[in-house]
């Protein structure tokens, strides 16, 4: 049966939400991922985008997987090791920031996110004092040498990574209060809850751009130079696809429009739309989003774009760090109506759906 980590939520596997979240704080070169031997080639390809390291085949238990991972990286000069469950895709930003900030103080041996027990707690149907109990989550941070030193000594069953060292004396522990938003996907009902948590982070935007055409040798579209008898007239390079995408991204983020950022002034004359897109990606923090759907309709009369649709999709997938299956390109004519119909202009309409991580 398919792993719960690869179950799609709004068209995106749960593990991708987890890895996208982590990659906002940790560099690819410092991310190590343990995987099951049952993963498919496509699943490996998906996961590999988030690390520059070789994937590590795990063991039968959590402890075995961690032992293999630590063996793999034990010769690295890391001060701290952060360990996280792939099944926790919704780490609150505040928790992540507090964990990293406090680890940098170098005071603590380990840092643990926790929650108070709010439900009535009973043992063998007898109520116990819930104030004496806490539940613990991941990510957990440890001094790397502490884990390396103790991980081969432990043989008991552990349910989290602190279990490796929890019986040691004089540990300097920092507890970080977390919340039930740091959900662990274990049951089908958890997936429904995750969807509800994500709903508040779903953003929609649309964008439109139109440029006049003149005789030329190539047309700028989606960051490509397409051989053509026409070229766009614009203050920049006239790439209607990228301009409409920029406006859609700004619209989804409630941040105005392209003209507010790049007015018709000499500074931006003939500037590449690739540069404009890079600036806007940073402005809206696109690295903290998953593009769930991108739909572009290019309207042009004489330039037949149908044969370029695949190339345009591939270009946009790279530029936006987006799964190309999430991109749809439509090439339409204007039935010889108006400026576009007379091949005096080209236009693009874009709709985008983002999920903020």
C-alpha positions as a LaTeX table, in Angstrom:
\begin{tabular}{lrrr}
\hline
Residue & $x$ (\AA) & $y$ (\AA) & $z$ (\AA) \\
\hline
Unk1 & 0.00 & 0.00 & 0.00 \\
Unk2 & 1.08 & 3.57 & $-0.66$ \\
Unk3 & 2.91 & 5.35 & 2.15 \\
Unk4 & 0.88 & 8.06 & 3.90 \\
Unk5 & 3.78 & 10.44 & 3.22 \\
Unk6 & 2.98 & 10.36 & $-0.51$ \\
Unk7 & $-0.75$ & 10.86 & $-0.12$ \\
Unk8 & $-1.76$ & 13.94 & $-2.10$ \\
Unk9 & $-3.32$ & 16.89 & $-0.29$ \\
Unk10 & $-4.54$ & 19.54 & $-2.77$ \\
Unk11 & $-2.48$ & 17.72 & $-5.39$ \\
Unk12 & 0.78 & 17.83 & $-3.40$ \\
Unk13 & 2.28 & 14.87 & $-1.46$ \\
Unk14 & 2.36 & 15.32 & 2.34 \\
Unk15 & 6.15 & 14.79 & 2.38 \\
Unk16 & 6.61 & 17.75 & 0.02 \\
Unk17 & 4.86 & 20.08 & 2.48 \\
Unk18 & 7.22 & 18.80 & 5.20 \\
Unk19 & 10.38 & 19.21 & 3.11 \\
Unk20 & 9.33 & 22.62 & 1.74 \\
Unk21 & 8.77 & 23.76 & 5.31 \\
Unk22 & 12.21 & 22.56 & 6.46 \\
Unk23 & 13.99 & 23.98 & 3.40 \\
Unk24 & 12.87 & 27.48 & 4.42 \\
Unk25 & 15.29 & 27.23 & 7.34 \\
Unk26 & 17.91 & 24.58 & 6.49 \\
Unk27 & 20.19 & 24.54 & 3.42 \\
Unk28 & 19.94 & 21.63 & 0.98 \\
Unk29 & 23.52 & 20.60 & 1.72 \\
Unk30 & 22.61 & 20.09 & 5.40 \\
Unk31 & 19.39 & 18.12 & 4.84 \\
Unk32 & 19.61 & 14.31 & 5.05 \\
Unk33 & 16.58 & 12.17 & 4.29 \\
Unk34 & 15.96 & 8.54 & 5.26 \\
Unk35 & 13.66 & 6.61 & 2.96 \\
Unk36 & 11.96 & 3.23 & 2.79 \\
Unk37 & 13.23 & 0.64 & 0.30 \\
Unk38 & 9.71 & 0.58 & $-1.15$ \\
Unk39 & 9.77 & 4.11 & $-2.59$ \\
Unk40 & 9.29 & 4.51 & $-6.35$ \\
Unk41 & 11.59 & 6.31 & $-8.81$ \\
Unk42 & 9.16 & 9.24 & $-9.02$ \\
Unk43 & 9.03 & 9.49 & $-5.22$ \\
Unk44 & 12.84 & 9.49 & $-5.06$ \\
Unk45 & 12.94 & 12.23 & $-7.71$ \\
Unk46 & 10.49 & 14.34 & $-5.69$ \\
Unk47 & 12.40 & 13.97 & $-2.41$ \\
Unk48 & 15.81 & 14.51 & $-4.02$ \\
Unk49 & 14.88 & 18.09 & $-4.97$ \\
Unk50 & 15.21 & 19.06 & $-1.31$ \\
Unk51 & 18.67 & 17.68 & $-0.56$ \\
Unk52 & 22.06 & 17.70 & $-2.24$ \\
Unk53 & 23.01 & 14.55 & $-0.30$ \\
Unk54 & 22.52 & 10.89 & $-1.13$ \\
Unk55 & 19.25 & 9.46 & 0.22 \\
Unk56 & 19.67 & 7.07 & 3.16 \\
Unk57 & 17.77 & 3.77 & 3.28 \\
Unk58 & 16.25 & 3.43 & 6.75 \\
Unk59 & 15.74 & 0.41 & 8.98 \\
Unk60 & 12.71 & $-1.43$ & 10.37 \\
Unk61 & 12.33 & 0.92 & 13.35 \\
Unk62 & 12.74 & 4.63 & 14.03 \\
Unk63 & 15.91 & 3.90 & 16.01 \\
Unk64 & 17.47 & 1.79 & 13.23 \\
Unk65 & 16.75 & 4.52 & 10.68 \\
Unk66 & 18.31 & 7.15 & 12.92 \\
Unk67 & 21.36 & 4.96 & 13.57 \\
Unk68 & 21.89 & 4.59 & 9.82 \\
Unk69 & 21.50 & 8.33 & 9.27 \\
Unk70 & 23.95 & 9.20 & 12.06 \\
Unk71 & 26.48 & 6.68 & 10.70 \\
Unk72 & 26.13 & 8.31 & 7.30 \\
Unk73 & 26.97 & 11.79 & 8.61 \\
Unk74 & 29.08 & 11.07 & 11.70 \\
Unk75 & 32.27 & 12.36 & 10.06 \\
Unk76 & 30.65 & 15.76 & 9.33 \\
Unk77 & 31.55 & 18.70 & 11.54 \\
Unk78 & 28.02 & 19.61 & 12.63 \\
Unk79 & 27.43 & 21.08 & 16.08 \\
Unk80 & 23.72 & 20.25 & 16.19 \\
Unk81 & 21.42 & 17.63 & 14.74 \\
Unk82 & 17.76 & 18.44 & 14.08 \\
Unk83 & 15.52 & 15.39 & 13.69 \\
Unk84 & 12.02 & 15.65 & 12.23 \\
Unk85 & 9.16 & 13.32 & 11.29 \\
Unk86 & 8.22 & 13.33 & 7.61 \\
Unk87 & 4.60 & 12.95 & 8.75 \\
Unk88 & 4.57 & 16.41 & 10.40 \\
Unk89 & 4.02 & 18.73 & 7.43 \\
Unk90 & 2.77 & 21.80 & 9.29 \\
Unk91 & 5.47 & 22.98 & 11.70 \\
Unk92 & 4.44 & 26.42 & 13.03 \\
Unk93 & 7.00 & 29.06 & 11.94 \\
Unk94 & 7.19 & 30.41 & 15.49 \\
Unk95 & 8.26 & 26.99 & 16.82 \\
Unk96 & 10.92 & 26.54 & 14.15 \\
Unk97 & 12.34 & 30.03 & 14.74 \\
Unk98 & 12.48 & 29.56 & 18.53 \\
Unk99 & 14.21 & 26.19 & 18.18 \\
Unk100 & 16.90 & 27.58 & 15.88 \\
Unk101 & 17.36 & 30.83 & 17.84 \\
Unk102 & 17.80 & 29.00 & 21.14 \\
Unk103 & 20.15 & 26.41 & 19.67 \\
Unk104 & 22.45 & 29.20 & 18.46 \\
Unk105 & 22.99 & 30.27 & 22.08 \\
Unk106 & 24.96 & 27.00 & 22.45 \\
Unk107 & 23.68 & 26.68 & 26.04 \\
Unk108 & 21.42 & 23.65 & 25.60 \\
Unk109 & 22.09 & 19.97 & 25.00 \\
Unk110 & 18.67 & 19.53 & 23.45 \\
Unk111 & 15.61 & 21.56 & 22.49 \\
Unk112 & 12.17 & 19.97 & 22.46 \\
Unk113 & 8.76 & 21.25 & 21.29 \\
Unk114 & 5.98 & 20.19 & 23.65 \\
Unk115 & 2.30 & 20.64 & 24.40 \\
Unk116 & 0.42 & 20.65 & 27.69 \\
Unk117 & $-2.17$ & 17.90 & 28.08 \\
Unk118 & $-5.57$ & 19.58 & 27.85 \\
Unk119 & $-7.83$ & 16.51 & 27.76 \\
Unk120 & $-8.77$ & 14.46 & 30.80 \\
Unk121 & $-6.08$ & 11.81 & 31.30 \\
Unk122 & $-6.79$ & 8.40 & 32.82 \\
Unk123 & $-4.75$ & 5.30 & 33.48 \\
Unk124 & $-6.83$ & 2.10 & 33.67 \\
Unk125 & $-9.94$ & 4.34 & 33.83 \\
Unk126 & $-8.62$ & 6.23 & 36.86 \\
Unk127 & $-8.02$ & 9.95 & 36.44 \\
Unk128 & $-4.42$ & 11.07 & 36.83 \\
Unk129 & $-3.11$ & 14.60 & 37.27 \\
Unk130 & $-2.60$ & 15.85 & 33.73 \\
Unk131 & $-0.40$ & 18.69 & 35.03 \\
Unk132 & 2.32 & 16.07 & 35.53 \\
Unk133 & 2.35 & 15.18 & 31.81 \\
Unk134 & 3.37 & 16.76 & 28.52 \\
Unk135 & 3.29 & 15.51 & 24.94 \\
Unk136 & 6.38 & 15.98 & 22.76 \\
Unk137 & 6.71 & 16.67 & 19.06 \\
Unk138 & 9.42 & 17.09 & 16.43 \\
Unk139 & 11.59 & 18.74 & 15.18 \\
Unk140 & 13.92 & 18.09 & 18.10 \\
Unk141 & 17.45 & 19.52 & 18.23 \\
Unk142 & 20.44 & 17.86 & 19.93 \\
Unk143 & 24.14 & 18.48 & 20.27 \\
Unk144 & 25.43 & 16.19 & 17.55 \\
Unk145 & 28.20 & 14.66 & 19.68 \\
Unk146 & 25.65 & 13.75 & 22.36 \\
Unk147 & 23.61 & 11.72 & 19.87 \\
Unk148 & 26.70 & 10.15 & 18.26 \\
Unk149 & 27.99 & 9.05 & 21.67 \\
Unk150 & 24.73 & 7.44 & 22.81 \\
Unk151 & 22.90 & 6.16 & 19.76 \\
Unk152 & 24.76 & 2.82 & 19.61 \\
Unk153 & 24.26 & 2.17 & 23.31 \\
Unk154 & 20.47 & 2.31 & 23.26 \\
Unk155 & 18.53 & $-0.92$ & 22.71 \\
Unk156 & 15.14 & $-0.10$ & 24.22 \\
Unk157 & 12.09 & 0.90 & 22.18 \\
Unk158 & 11.88 & 4.67 & 21.66 \\
Unk159 & 8.99 & 6.68 & 20.26 \\
Unk160 & 10.91 & 9.93 & 19.82 \\
Unk161 & 14.58 & 10.87 & 19.55 \\
Unk162 & 14.90 & 12.36 & 23.03 \\
Unk163 & 14.28 & 8.78 & 24.21 \\
Unk164 & 17.92 & 8.02 & 23.33 \\
Unk165 & 19.25 & 10.32 & 26.08 \\
Unk166 & 16.25 & 10.95 & 28.36 \\
Unk167 & 17.73 & 8.98 & 31.29 \\
Unk168 & 20.99 & 10.91 & 31.31 \\
Unk169 & 21.63 & 13.26 & 34.22 \\
Unk170 & 22.47 & 16.97 & 34.13 \\
Unk171 & 21.16 & 17.57 & 30.61 \\
Unk172 & 20.50 & 21.19 & 29.76 \\
Unk173 & 17.08 & 21.02 & 28.12 \\
Unk174 & 15.10 & 23.85 & 26.54 \\
Unk175 & 11.37 & 23.23 & 26.16 \\
Unk176 & 9.60 & 25.17 & 23.40 \\
Unk177 & 5.83 & 25.39 & 23.70 \\
Unk178 & 4.18 & 24.19 & 20.49 \\
Unk179 & 0.57 & 23.63 & 19.41 \\
Unk180 & $-1.73$ & 21.05 & 17.85 \\
Unk181 & $-1.09$ & 22.76 & 14.48 \\
Unk182 & 2.13 & 20.73 & 14.43 \\
Unk183 & $-0.03$ & 17.83 & 13.40 \\
Unk184 & 1.31 & 14.30 & 12.92 \\
Unk185 & $-0.46$ & 12.44 & 10.11 \\
Unk186 & $-1.23$ & 8.99 & 11.50 \\
Unk187 & $-4.91$ & 8.43 & 10.65 \\
Unk188 & $-7.17$ & 9.27 & 7.69 \\
Unk189 & $-8.96$ & 11.85 & 9.87 \\
Unk190 & $-5.61$ & 13.68 & 10.32 \\
Unk191 & $-5.49$ & 14.29 & 6.56 \\
Unk192 & $-8.90$ & 16.01 & 6.71 \\
Unk193 & $-7.64$ & 18.15 & 9.60 \\
Unk194 & $-4.47$ & 19.05 & 7.68 \\
Unk195 & $-6.61$ & 20.14 & 4.71 \\
Unk196 & $-8.60$ & 22.43 & 7.00 \\
Unk197 & $-5.40$ & 23.92 & 8.45 \\
Unk198 & $-4.13$ & 24.58 & 4.93 \\
Unk199 & $-7.33$ & 26.25 & 3.75 \\
Unk200 & $-6.42$ & 29.51 & 5.47 \\
Unk201 & $-3.12$ & 29.49 & 3.54 \\
Unk202 & $-4.58$ & 29.05 & 0.05 \\
Unk203 & $-4.14$ & 32.16 & $-2.11$ \\
Unk204 & $-5.55$ & 32.97 & $-5.56$ \\
Unk205 & $-4.40$ & 35.58 & $-8.03$ \\
Unk206 & $-4.81$ & 36.54 & $-11.66$ \\
Unk207 & $-2.80$ & 38.66 & $-14.03$ \\
Unk208 & $-3.17$ & 40.09 & $-17.52$ \\
Unk209 & $-0.67$ & 41.61 & $-19.92$ \\
Unk210 & $-0.83$ & 42.81 & $-23.52$ \\
Unk211 & 1.91 & 44.15 & $-25.79$ \\
Unk212 & 1.94 & 45.50 & $-29.33$ \\
Unk213 & 3.81 & 43.53 & $-31.96$ \\
Unk214 & 6.21 & 44.66 & $-34.67$ \\
Unk215 & 8.36 & 42.90 & $-37.28$ \\
Unk216 & 11.29 & 41.07 & $-35.70$ \\
Unk217 & 13.29 & 37.87 & $-35.42$ \\
Unk218 & 12.11 & 36.42 & $-32.10$ \\
Unk219 & 9.38 & 36.65 & $-29.49$ \\
Unk220 & 10.09 & 36.68 & $-25.74$ \\
Unk221 & 7.72 & 34.25 & $-24.01$ \\
Unk222 & 8.02 & 32.54 & $-20.61$ \\
Unk223 & 11.74 & 33.34 & $-20.49$ \\
Unk224 & 12.30 & 31.77 & $-23.93$ \\
Unk225 & 13.29 & 33.37 & $-27.22$ \\
Unk226 & 10.93 & 31.88 & $-29.79$ \\
Unk227 & 11.84 & 32.26 & $-33.47$ \\
Unk228 & 9.19 & 34.47 & $-35.07$ \\
Unk229 & 8.51 & 37.16 & $-37.67$ \\
Unk230 & 7.12 & 39.28 & $-34.84$ \\
Unk231 & 8.50 & 40.69 & $-31.60$ \\
Unk232 & 6.85 & 42.46 & $-28.67$ \\
Unk233 & 7.12 & 46.19 & $-28.16$ \\
Unk234 & 7.59 & 46.98 & $-24.49$ \\
Unk235 & 9.56 & 49.03 & $-22.00$ \\
Unk236 & 11.24 & 45.77 & $-20.99$ \\
Unk237 & 11.47 & 42.72 & $-23.28$ \\
Unk238 & 7.67 & 42.47 & $-23.60$ \\
Unk239 & 7.32 & 38.93 & $-22.22$ \\
Unk240 & 3.54 & 38.83 & $-21.74$ \\
Unk241 & 3.62 & 35.40 & $-20.05$ \\
Unk242 & 6.09 & 36.40 & $-17.34$ \\
Unk243 & 4.45 & 39.81 & $-16.87$ \\
Unk244 & 1.01 & 38.26 & $-16.37$ \\
Unk245 & 2.50 & 35.67 & $-13.98$ \\
Unk246 & 4.19 & 38.46 & $-11.99$ \\
Unk247 & 0.84 & 40.25 & $-11.67$ \\
Unk248 & $-0.87$ & 37.00 & $-10.65$ \\
Unk249 & 1.77 & 36.39 & $-7.94$ \\
Unk250 & 1.41 & 39.97 & $-6.66$ \\
Unk251 & $-2.38$ & 39.66 & $-6.71$ \\
Unk252 & $-2.34$ & 36.40 & $-4.74$ \\
Unk253 & $-0.04$ & 38.06 & $-2.18$ \\
Unk254 & $-2.08$ & 41.28 & $-2.02$ \\
Unk255 & 0.98 & 43.30 & $-3.05$ \\
Unk256 & $-0.22$ & 45.53 & $-5.88$ \\
Unk257 & 0.84 & 45.20 & $-9.51$ \\
Unk258 & 3.93 & 45.08 & $-11.71$ \\
Unk259 & 3.82 & 48.80 & $-12.55$ \\
Unk260 & 4.28 & 49.74 & $-8.88$ \\
Unk261 & 7.57 & 47.83 & $-8.74$ \\
Unk262 & 8.88 & 48.46 & $-12.25$ \\
Unk263 & 7.53 & 51.78 & $-13.62$ \\
Unk264 & 8.35 & 53.04 & $-17.13$ \\
Unk265 & 11.56 & 54.80 & $-16.14$ \\
Unk266 & 15.02 & 54.63 & $-17.81$ \\
Unk267 & 16.31 & 52.29 & $-15.06$ \\
Unk268 & 14.09 & 49.45 & $-16.33$ \\
Unk269 & 14.41 & 50.12 & $-20.09$ \\
Unk270 & 14.98 & 46.79 & $-21.95$ \\
Unk271 & 15.40 & 44.91 & $-18.65$ \\
Unk272 & 14.95 & 41.13 & $-18.86$ \\
Unk273 & 11.64 & 39.85 & $-17.51$ \\
Unk274 & 13.63 & 37.05 & $-15.87$ \\
Unk275 & 15.19 & 39.71 & $-13.62$ \\
Unk276 & 11.77 & 41.18 & $-12.86$ \\
Unk277 & 10.43 & 37.72 & $-11.94$ \\
Unk278 & 13.37 & 36.98 & $-9.63$ \\
Unk279 & 12.78 & 40.27 & $-7.78$ \\
Unk280 & 9.06 & 39.55 & $-7.33$ \\
Unk281 & 9.73 & 35.97 & $-6.16$ \\
Unk282 & 11.81 & 37.44 & $-3.34$ \\
Unk283 & 9.25 & 40.17 & $-2.62$ \\
Unk284 & 6.40 & 37.70 & $-2.08$ \\
Unk285 & 8.66 & 34.93 & $-0.62$ \\
Unk286 & 7.66 & 32.40 & $-3.25$ \\
Unk287 & 10.17 & 29.97 & $-1.68$ \\
Unk288 & 7.65 & 29.68 & 1.19 \\
Unk289 & 4.83 & 28.68 & $-1.18$ \\
Unk290 & 3.81 & 25.66 & $-3.20$ \\
Unk291 & 2.33 & 26.47 & $-6.61$ \\
Unk292 & $-0.77$ & 24.30 & $-6.65$ \\
Unk293 & $-2.02$ & 25.44 & $-10.07$ \\
Unk294 & $-0.82$ & 27.79 & $-12.80$ \\
Unk295 & $-3.03$ & 28.37 & $-15.83$ \\
Unk296 & $-1.92$ & 30.68 & $-18.67$ \\
Unk297 & $-3.94$ & 31.56 & $-21.76$ \\
Unk298 & $-1.77$ & 33.12 & $-24.50$ \\
Unk299 & $-3.81$ & 34.96 & $-27.12$ \\
Unk300 & $-2.09$ & 35.52 & $-30.45$ \\
Unk301 & $-3.33$ & 35.39 & $-34.04$ \\
Unk302 & $-0.63$ & 34.43 & $-36.54$ \\
Unk303 & 2.12 & 33.03 & $-34.34$ \\
Unk304 & 1.25 & 29.37 & $-33.86$ \\
Unk305 & 2.28 & 28.57 & $-30.30$ \\
Unk306 & 0.81 & 25.07 & $-29.97$ \\
Unk307 & 4.14 & 23.37 & $-30.74$ \\
Unk308 & 5.87 & 25.50 & $-28.06$ \\
Unk309 & 3.51 & 24.66 & $-25.19$ \\
Unk310 & 5.69 & 21.86 & $-23.81$ \\
Unk311 & 8.80 & 24.08 & $-23.92$ \\
Unk312 & 6.92 & 26.91 & $-22.19$ \\
Unk313 & 5.74 & 24.55 & $-19.42$ \\
Unk314 & 9.27 & 23.23 & $-18.89$ \\
Unk315 & 10.70 & 26.76 & $-18.75$ \\
Unk316 & 8.10 & 27.94 & $-16.22$ \\
Unk317 & 8.57 & 24.82 & $-14.07$ \\
Unk318 & 12.28 & 25.69 & $-13.71$ \\
Unk319 & 11.75 & 29.45 & $-13.21$ \\
Unk320 & 9.07 & 28.93 & $-10.55$ \\
Unk321 & 10.49 & 25.73 & $-8.97$ \\
Unk322 & 7.15 & 24.15 & $-9.70$ \\
Unk323 & 6.00 & 20.67 & $-10.67$ \\
Unk324 & 5.29 & 20.90 & $-14.40$ \\
Unk325 & 2.14 & 18.82 & $-13.95$ \\
Unk326 & 0.71 & 21.84 & $-12.09$ \\
Unk327 & 1.12 & 24.09 & $-15.16$ \\
Unk328 & $-1.41$ & 24.42 & $-17.96$ \\
Unk329 & $-0.81$ & 26.48 & $-21.12$ \\
Unk330 & $-3.54$ & 27.35 & $-23.60$ \\
Unk331 & $-2.76$ & 28.98 & $-26.96$ \\
Unk332 & $-5.72$ & 30.83 & $-28.50$ \\
Unk333 & $-6.35$ & 33.07 & $-31.50$ \\
Unk334 & $-8.66$ & 36.09 & $-31.44$ \\
Unk335 & $-10.64$ & 35.05 & $-34.54$ \\
Unk336 & $-9.17$ & 38.05 & $-36.37$ \\
Unk337 & $-10.97$ & 40.44 & $-34.00$ \\
Unk338 & $-9.32$ & 43.64 & $-32.79$ \\
Unk339 & $-5.61$ & 44.40 & $-32.42$ \\
Unk340 & $-4.74$ & 40.80 & $-31.49$ \\
Unk341 & $-6.80$ & 39.42 & $-34.37$ \\
Unk342 & $-4.93$ & 41.67 & $-36.78$ \\
Unk343 & $-1.59$ & 40.42 & $-35.34$ \\
Unk344 & $-0.79$ & 43.84 & $-33.94$ \\
Unk345 & $-0.71$ & 42.61 & $-30.34$ \\
Unk346 & $-0.21$ & 39.56 & $-28.12$ \\
Unk347 & $-1.78$ & 39.01 & $-24.69$ \\
Unk348 & $-1.70$ & 36.56 & $-21.80$ \\
Unk349 & $-4.15$ & 35.90 & $-18.98$ \\
Unk350 & $-2.88$ & 33.97 & $-15.93$ \\
Unk351 & $-4.62$ & 32.44 & $-12.93$ \\
Unk352 & $-2.58$ & 31.05 & $-10.04$ \\
Unk353 & $-3.30$ & 29.11 & $-6.86$ \\
Unk354 & $-0.65$ & 29.17 & $-4.13$ \\
Unk355 & $-0.40$ & 27.36 & $-0.81$ \\
Unk356 & 1.60 & 29.37 & 1.72 \\
Unk357 & 3.81 & 27.15 & 3.88 \\
\hline
\end{tabular}
